[in-house]
Amino acid sequence: MKKVVPKSELFGSEPTEIGKAVPTCTPRESRRKIALITGITGQDGSYLTEFLLEKGYEVHGLIRRSSNFNTQRINHIYIDPHNANKALMKLHYADLTDASSLRRWLDTILPDEVYNLAAQSHVAVSFEIPDYTADVVATGALRLLEAVRSHVSASGRSHIKYYQAGSSEMFGSTPPPQSEATPFHPRSPYAASKVAAHWYTVNYREAYGIFACNGILFNHESPRRGENFVTRKITRAVGRIKIGLQSKLFLGNLQASRDWGFAGDYVEAMWLMLQQEKADDYVVATEESHTVEEFLVMAFGYVGLDWREHVVIDKRYFRPTEVDNLKGDASKAREVLKWKPKVGFEELVKMMVDEDVELAKREKVLVDAGYMDAHQQP
Ligand SMILES: C[C@H]1O[C@H](OP(=O)(O)OP(=O)(O)OC[C@H]2O[C@@H](n3cnc4c(=O)[nH]c(N)nc43)[C@H](O)[C@@H]2O)[C@@H](O)[C@@H](O)C1=O
């Protein structure tokens, strides 16, 4: 008798017999398209999941084990797996540092499309934990590509498509506008790792004929952005200052310029890349660039505040090497994918501020009732 390995009960994974993968997806005959997403708990993972569910996909997400739940961004679409007909998003424990888990879930889920969005994605933090960043971002992508290659070779499922989340950080110090033809000059361990992942993806496409695409996405933000990225750090502070929970905001270099778009728009471009006849690489950007200071002016000004009265420059937020100016040339995505951003800079800033003012109001209720400290944000 074969040994049964129980997996997490929490996310409804099925027990699997060693050596025999048991698909947890809908049987093939009646089947929807199946997507596998790494990084499903992140900003992009949550928007992509909503987008694919809307398109009728079954979505499987790989999540890292953590002592705290980290599923806040997808809780609103999570349906208990015991409700089998309705639960079209399924979560499984795996890790980009654990090659065997990647291969096992590919064999089990039998996806049509694989989106590699997982990363240690904070540029400044990558200077503090460079080995880990490279292990997840660069070697993690290689592990997943290799798992896809060996899965295809063993199963013959050669129609499988792979999306690699590339980054405008790869251009680093190369001046704008940056297109697919612009040379990379990475300026952080994170960016250098993304360059490696980019070339692994190109190599697996050329060497093994895998349908593998690189999306070179410029900064993309939303109310779901992590709070230690500069846009969300600013809009969180604006909300809290407006409501009276905070007075100061500590920031680093205000002169860096970024091409900021809306994450909800960018996930459509990821999907479009995988619907083309031929695998290729694409820049995804708004083609407009603004400094951090311009973001401050817009965000504080929108709620009638003067940013100069609140912002304090703190050297700790400067990076050993900075990326000064990013502005994408997305003409290829516009022409081939017929993609263009729907949300502009001003609308994006206002959307984020509106949400964060509401969030601050809810915090204020808890603070006033004594359930929460009105402590300063990091
Ligand atoms: C495309 C790319 O986009 C993101 O990387 P990022 O551009 O480094 O994003 P950020 O929001 O951390 O910094 C933007 C700029 O803002 C400056 N800045 C000033 N003061 C603070 C500050 O206090 N905190 C932060 N975080 N930045 C600050 C900082 O020096 C930099 O010049 C990631 O999603 C990454 O994964 C990715 O792929």
Coordinates of C-alpha atoms and ligand atoms in Angstrom, one line a residue:
M1 CA 0.0 0.0 0.0
K2 CA 1.3 3.4 -0.9
K3 CA 1.8 6.0 1.9
V4 CA -0.6 8.9 2.0
V5 CA 0.9 12.3 2.6
P6 CA -1.7 14.7 4.2
K7 CA -1.1 18.3 3.0
S8 CA -2.5 21.4 4.5
E9 CA -6.1 21.1 5.6
L10 CA -6.3 24.9 5.8
F11 CA -6.4 25.5 2.1
G12 CA -8.2 22.4 1.1
S13 CA -5.4 20.6 -0.7
E14 CA -6.1 16.9 -1.3
P15 CA -4.0 14.2 0.3
T16 CA -1.7 12.8 -2.4
E17 CA -0.2 9.3 -2.8
I18 CA 3.6 9.4 -3.1
G19 CA 4.5 8.9 -6.8
K20 CA 1.0 9.6 -8.0
A21 CA -0.2 13.1 -8.6
V22 CA -3.9 13.6 -8.0
P23 CA -5.3 16.5 -9.9
T24 CA -7.2 18.9 -7.6
C25 CA -8.6 20.6 -10.7
T26 CA -11.8 20.1 -12.6
P27 CA -11.7 16.9 -14.8
R28 CA -10.3 17.6 -18.3
E29 CA -13.4 17.0 -20.4
S30 CA -15.5 19.8 -18.9
R31 CA -12.6 21.9 -17.9
R32 CA -12.0 25.6 -17.7
K33 CA -8.5 27.0 -18.4
I34 CA -6.3 26.6 -15.4
A35 CA -3.7 29.2 -14.2
L36 CA -1.0 28.7 -11.6
I37 CA 0.2 31.9 -9.9
T38 CA 3.2 32.3 -7.7
G39 CA 3.0 35.4 -5.5
I40 CA -0.8 35.2 -5.5
T41 CA -1.0 37.0 -2.1
G42 CA 0.8 40.1 -3.4
Q43 CA -0.7 43.2 -5.1
D44 CA -0.4 41.8 -8.7
G45 CA -1.4 38.3 -7.7
S46 CA -4.7 39.5 -6.2
Y47 CA -5.6 41.7 -9.3
L48 CA -4.5 38.9 -11.7
T49 CA -6.7 36.4 -9.8
E50 CA -9.7 38.6 -10.0
F51 CA -9.1 39.2 -13.7
L52 CA -8.7 35.4 -14.5
L53 CA -11.7 34.4 -12.4
E54 CA -13.7 36.9 -14.4
K55 CA -12.5 35.3 -17.6
G56 CA -13.7 31.9 -16.4
Y57 CA -10.3 30.4 -15.3
E58 CA -9.7 28.1 -12.4
V59 CA -6.9 29.8 -10.5
H60 CA -4.3 28.0 -8.3
G61 CA -2.0 30.0 -6.1
L62 CA 1.2 28.9 -4.4
I63 CA 1.7 30.5 -1.0
R64 CA 4.5 30.6 1.4
R65 CA 4.1 29.2 4.9
S66 CA 4.1 32.1 7.4
S67 CA 3.1 32.1 11.1
N68 CA 0.8 35.0 10.3
F69 CA -1.8 34.8 7.6
N70 CA -0.7 36.8 4.6
T71 CA -3.8 36.4 2.5
Q72 CA -5.5 39.7 3.2
R73 CA -5.5 40.8 -0.5
I74 CA -7.4 37.7 -1.6
N75 CA -9.6 37.0 1.3
H76 CA -12.5 38.7 -0.4
I77 CA -12.4 36.1 -3.3
Y78 CA -11.6 33.1 -1.2
I79 CA -14.4 30.5 -1.0
D80 CA -14.1 27.5 1.2
P81 CA -12.9 24.5 -0.9
H82 CA -15.6 22.3 0.6
N83 CA -17.9 24.3 -1.6
A84 CA -16.4 22.6 -4.6
N85 CA -18.5 24.1 -7.4
K86 CA -17.9 27.7 -6.4
A87 CA -14.3 27.5 -5.1
L88 CA -12.4 28.4 -8.3
M89 CA -9.4 29.9 -6.5
K90 CA -7.3 27.3 -4.7
L91 CA -4.3 27.8 -2.5
H92 CA -1.4 25.4 -2.0
Y93 CA 1.8 25.6 0.1
A94 CA 5.0 25.8 -1.9
D95 CA 8.1 28.0 -2.2
L96 CA 10.3 29.3 -5.0
T97 CA 13.2 28.0 -2.9
D98 CA 11.8 24.5 -2.9
A99 CA 12.1 22.9 -6.4
S100 CA 10.3 19.7 -5.5
S101 CA 7.2 21.6 -4.4
L102 CA 7.1 23.4 -7.7
R103 CA 7.3 20.3 -9.8
R104 CA 4.8 18.5 -7.7
W105 CA 2.2 21.2 -8.0
L106 CA 2.7 21.5 -11.7
D107 CA 2.1 17.7 -12.0
T108 CA -1.0 17.9 -9.8
I109 CA -2.6 21.1 -11.0
L110 CA -1.9 20.6 -14.8
P111 CA -2.0 24.4 -15.5
D112 CA -2.4 25.9 -19.0
E113 CA -0.7 29.1 -17.9
V114 CA 1.9 29.8 -15.2
Y115 CA 2.5 33.3 -13.9
N116 CA 5.7 33.8 -11.9
L117 CA 4.9 36.9 -9.8
A118 CA 6.6 35.9 -6.5
A119 CA 9.6 37.8 -5.4
Q120 CA 11.4 39.6 -2.6
S121 CA 10.3 42.8 -4.4
H122 CA 11.6 45.6 -2.2
V123 CA 14.7 47.3 -3.8
A124 CA 16.1 48.9 -0.7
V125 CA 15.6 45.6 1.3
S126 CA 17.5 43.7 -1.3
F127 CA 20.7 45.5 -0.2
E128 CA 20.1 44.1 3.3
I129 CA 19.3 40.5 2.2
P130 CA 21.0 40.1 -1.1
D131 CA 21.5 36.3 -1.0
Y132 CA 17.9 35.6 -0.2
T133 CA 16.8 38.1 -2.9
A134 CA 18.9 36.3 -5.5
D135 CA 17.7 32.9 -4.3
V136 CA 14.0 33.8 -4.7
V137 CA 14.1 36.2 -7.6
A138 CA 16.8 34.8 -9.8
T139 CA 17.2 31.1 -8.9
G140 CA 13.5 30.9 -8.0
A141 CA 12.6 31.8 -11.5
L142 CA 15.1 29.2 -12.8
R143 CA 13.7 26.5 -10.5
L144 CA 10.2 27.2 -11.8
L145 CA 11.3 27.2 -15.5
E146 CA 13.1 24.0 -14.9
A147 CA 10.0 22.5 -13.2
V148 CA 8.0 23.6 -16.3
R149 CA 10.5 22.1 -18.7
S150 CA 10.7 18.7 -16.9
H151 CA 6.9 18.7 -16.4
V152 CA 6.4 19.3 -20.2
S153 CA 9.1 16.7 -21.0
A154 CA 7.4 14.0 -18.8
S155 CA 3.8 14.8 -19.7
G156 CA 4.0 16.1 -23.2
R157 CA 1.9 19.1 -22.2
S158 CA 3.8 21.4 -24.5
H159 CA 1.0 24.0 -24.8
I160 CA 1.8 25.3 -21.3
K161 CA 2.7 29.0 -21.2
Y162 CA 4.9 30.8 -18.8
Y163 CA 4.9 34.5 -17.7
Q164 CA 7.9 36.0 -16.0
A165 CA 7.4 39.2 -14.0
G166 CA 10.3 41.4 -15.1
S167 CA 10.9 44.9 -13.9
S168 CA 11.9 48.4 -15.1
E169 CA 14.5 48.3 -12.4
M170 CA 16.6 46.2 -14.8
F171 CA 17.2 49.3 -16.8
G172 CA 18.7 51.0 -13.8
S173 CA 21.0 53.8 -14.9
T174 CA 20.3 53.6 -18.6
P175 CA 18.6 56.9 -19.5
P176 CA 14.9 57.0 -20.6
P177 CA 12.8 56.3 -22.6
Q178 CA 13.4 52.6 -22.0
S179 CA 12.1 50.0 -24.4
E180 CA 12.6 46.2 -25.0
A181 CA 15.8 47.2 -27.0
T182 CA 17.3 49.3 -24.1
P183 CA 20.4 47.8 -22.5
F184 CA 20.1 46.7 -18.8
H185 CA 22.2 48.3 -16.1
P186 CA 20.8 47.1 -12.8
R187 CA 21.5 49.1 -9.7
S188 CA 20.6 46.7 -6.8
P189 CA 20.7 43.1 -5.9
Y190 CA 17.0 43.0 -6.7
A191 CA 17.5 44.4 -10.2
A192 CA 20.5 42.2 -11.0
S193 CA 18.4 39.2 -9.9
K194 CA 15.6 40.3 -12.2
V195 CA 18.0 40.5 -15.1
A196 CA 19.1 36.9 -14.4
A197 CA 15.5 35.8 -14.3
H198 CA 14.8 37.7 -17.6
W199 CA 17.7 35.9 -19.4
Y200 CA 16.8 32.5 -17.9
T201 CA 13.3 33.0 -19.4
V202 CA 14.7 33.9 -22.8
N203 CA 17.1 30.9 -22.6
Y204 CA 14.4 28.4 -21.8
R205 CA 12.4 29.8 -24.7
E206 CA 15.3 29.5 -27.1
A207 CA 16.7 26.2 -25.8
Y208 CA 13.6 24.2 -25.2
G209 CA 10.9 26.0 -27.2
I210 CA 8.9 26.8 -24.1
F211 CA 6.3 29.5 -24.6
A212 CA 7.9 31.9 -22.1
C213 CA 7.4 35.7 -22.0
N214 CA 9.0 38.5 -20.0
G215 CA 6.8 41.4 -19.0
I216 CA 9.0 44.3 -18.3
L217 CA 6.6 46.2 -16.0
F218 CA 7.3 49.7 -14.9
N219 CA 6.1 50.7 -11.4
H220 CA 2.5 49.8 -10.8
E221 CA 0.6 50.9 -7.8
S222 CA -2.9 50.6 -6.2
P223 CA -4.6 50.8 -2.8
R224 CA -3.3 47.2 -2.3
R225 CA 0.4 48.3 -2.7
G226 CA 2.6 47.3 0.2
E227 CA 3.0 50.1 2.7
N228 CA 6.8 50.4 2.5
F229 CA 6.8 51.4 -1.2
V230 CA 6.9 55.1 -1.7
T231 CA 3.5 55.7 -3.2
R232 CA 1.5 53.8 -0.6
K233 CA 3.8 55.1 2.2
I234 CA 2.8 58.6 1.1
T235 CA -0.9 58.0 0.6
R236 CA -1.2 56.1 4.0
A237 CA 0.5 59.1 5.7
V238 CA -1.8 61.6 3.9
G239 CA -4.9 59.7 5.1
R240 CA -3.5 59.5 8.7
I241 CA -2.4 63.1 8.8
K242 CA -5.7 64.3 7.4
I243 CA -7.6 62.4 10.1
G244 CA -5.2 63.5 12.9
L245 CA -3.4 60.2 13.6
Q246 CA 0.1 61.3 12.4
S247 CA 1.9 64.5 11.8
K248 CA 5.3 63.6 10.1
L249 CA 6.3 61.5 7.1
F250 CA 10.0 60.4 6.8
L251 CA 11.2 59.9 3.3
G252 CA 14.4 59.6 1.3
N253 CA 15.2 60.8 -2.2
L254 CA 12.4 63.0 -3.6
Q255 CA 14.0 63.6 -7.0
A256 CA 13.8 60.1 -8.3
S257 CA 11.4 59.9 -11.2
R258 CA 9.1 56.9 -11.9
D259 CA 6.6 55.8 -14.6
W260 CA 3.7 54.9 -12.2
G261 CA 0.7 53.0 -13.5
F262 CA -2.3 51.2 -12.0
A263 CA -1.6 47.5 -11.1
G264 CA -5.2 46.6 -12.1
D265 CA -4.4 47.7 -15.7
Y266 CA -1.1 45.9 -15.8
V267 CA -2.3 42.4 -15.1
E268 CA -4.3 42.5 -18.3
A269 CA -1.0 43.0 -20.2
M270 CA 0.4 39.9 -18.5
W271 CA -2.5 37.8 -19.7
L272 CA -2.5 39.3 -23.2
M273 CA 1.2 38.2 -23.6
L274 CA 0.2 34.6 -23.1
Q275 CA -2.6 34.8 -25.6
Q276 CA -0.3 35.7 -28.6
E277 CA 0.8 33.2 -31.3
K278 CA 4.4 33.7 -30.4
A279 CA 6.2 34.2 -27.1
D280 CA 8.0 37.5 -26.7
D281 CA 9.1 40.2 -24.3
Y282 CA 7.2 43.4 -23.7
V283 CA 7.6 46.7 -21.9
V284 CA 4.4 47.8 -20.0
A285 CA 4.3 51.4 -18.9
T286 CA 2.2 54.6 -19.0
E287 CA 5.0 56.5 -20.9
E288 CA 4.8 59.4 -18.3
S289 CA 7.2 59.9 -15.5
H290 CA 6.9 61.9 -12.3
T291 CA 9.2 62.6 -9.4
V292 CA 8.5 61.5 -5.8
E293 CA 8.0 65.2 -5.0
E294 CA 5.4 65.5 -7.7
F295 CA 3.6 62.6 -6.2
L296 CA 3.7 64.4 -2.8
V297 CA 2.3 67.6 -4.3
M298 CA -0.6 65.8 -5.9
A299 CA -1.4 63.5 -2.9
F300 CA -1.2 66.2 -0.1
G301 CA -2.7 68.9 -2.3
Y302 CA -5.8 66.7 -3.1
V303 CA -6.9 66.8 0.6
G304 CA -5.9 70.4 1.1
L305 CA -2.5 69.8 2.9
D306 CA 1.0 71.3 2.2
W307 CA 3.5 68.4 2.0
R308 CA 6.3 70.7 3.1
E309 CA 4.8 71.0 6.6
H310 CA 4.9 67.3 7.1
V311 CA 7.7 65.6 5.2
V312 CA 11.1 65.1 6.9
I313 CA 14.1 63.8 4.9
D314 CA 15.7 60.8 6.5
K315 CA 19.0 59.5 5.2
R316 CA 18.1 56.0 6.0
Y317 CA 15.7 55.8 3.1
F318 CA 18.4 56.7 0.5
R319 CA 19.8 53.7 -1.4
P320 CA 23.5 52.9 -1.9
T321 CA 22.8 53.2 -5.7
E322 CA 19.7 54.9 -6.9
V323 CA 17.7 54.6 -10.1
D324 CA 17.1 58.2 -11.1
N325 CA 14.8 58.2 -14.0
L326 CA 12.4 55.6 -15.5
K327 CA 10.0 56.3 -18.3
G328 CA 8.8 53.5 -20.5
D329 CA 8.3 53.2 -24.2
A330 CA 5.4 50.8 -24.5
S331 CA 4.8 51.1 -28.2
K332 CA 5.3 47.3 -28.8
A333 CA 2.6 46.5 -26.2
R334 CA 0.3 49.1 -27.7
E335 CA 0.8 47.8 -31.2
V336 CA 1.0 44.0 -30.7
L337 CA -1.1 43.4 -27.6
K338 CA -3.4 46.3 -28.3
W339 CA -2.9 47.2 -24.6
K340 CA -3.0 50.7 -23.1
P341 CA -3.3 51.9 -19.5
K342 CA -6.8 53.1 -18.5
V343 CA -5.8 54.9 -15.3
G344 CA -3.6 58.0 -15.4
F345 CA -1.3 59.5 -12.8
E346 CA -3.7 61.9 -11.2
E347 CA -6.5 59.4 -11.1
L348 CA -4.2 56.8 -9.5
V349 CA -3.0 59.2 -6.8
K350 CA -6.6 60.2 -6.0
M351 CA -7.8 56.6 -5.9
M352 CA -5.0 55.7 -3.4
V353 CA -5.6 58.8 -1.2
D354 CA -9.4 58.2 -1.2
E355 CA -9.0 54.6 0.0
D356 CA -6.3 55.6 2.6
V357 CA -8.5 58.4 4.0
E358 CA -11.2 55.8 4.6
L359 CA -8.8 53.4 6.1
A360 CA -7.5 56.1 8.5
K361 CA -11.1 56.9 9.5
R362 CA -11.6 53.3 10.5
E363 CA -8.4 53.4 12.4
K364 CA -9.5 56.5 14.2
V365 CA -12.6 54.8 15.5
L366 CA -10.4 52.0 17.0
V367 CA -7.9 54.5 18.4
D368 CA -10.7 56.6 20.0
A369 CA -12.2 53.5 21.6
G370 CA -8.8 52.5 23.0
Y371 CA -8.4 49.4 20.8
M372 CA -5.4 50.7 18.9
D373 CA -2.3 52.9 19.4
A374 CA -2.1 55.9 17.0
H375 CA 1.6 55.1 16.6
Q376 CA 3.6 56.7 13.9
Q377 CA 3.9 54.8 10.6
P378 CA 7.4 53.5 9.7
Ligands
LIG1 C1 9.3 48.4 -10.9 C2 9.8 48.3 -9.5 O1 9.0 49.1 -8.7 C3 9.3 49.1 -7.3 O2 10.6 49.5 -7.0 P1 11.0 51.0 -6.7 O3 11.0 51.9 -7.9 O4 12.3 50.9 -6.0 O5 9.8 51.4 -5.7 P2 9.8 52.3 -4.4 O6 8.4 52.7 -4.2 O7 10.3 51.5 -3.2 O8 10.7 53.5 -4.6 C4 10.5 54.5 -5.6 C5 11.4 55.6 -5.5 O9 11.1 56.3 -4.3 C6 12.3 56.7 -3.6 N1 12.0 56.9 -2.2 C7 12.1 58.1 -1.5 N2 11.8 58.0 -0.2 C8 11.4 56.7 -0.1 C9 10.9 55.9 1.0 O10 10.8 56.4 2.2 N3 10.6 54.6 0.8 C10 10.7 54.0 -0.4 N4 10.4 52.7 -0.6 N5 11.2 54.7 -1.5 C11 11.5 56.0 -1.3 C12 13.2 55.5 -3.8 O11 14.5 55.9 -3.6 C13 12.9 55.2 -5.3 O12 13.7 56.0 -6.1 C14 9.1 47.7 -6.8 O13 7.8 47.3 -7.1 C15 10.1 46.7 -7.5 O14 9.8 45.4 -7.1 C16 10.0 46.9 -9.0 O15 10.1 45.9 -9.8

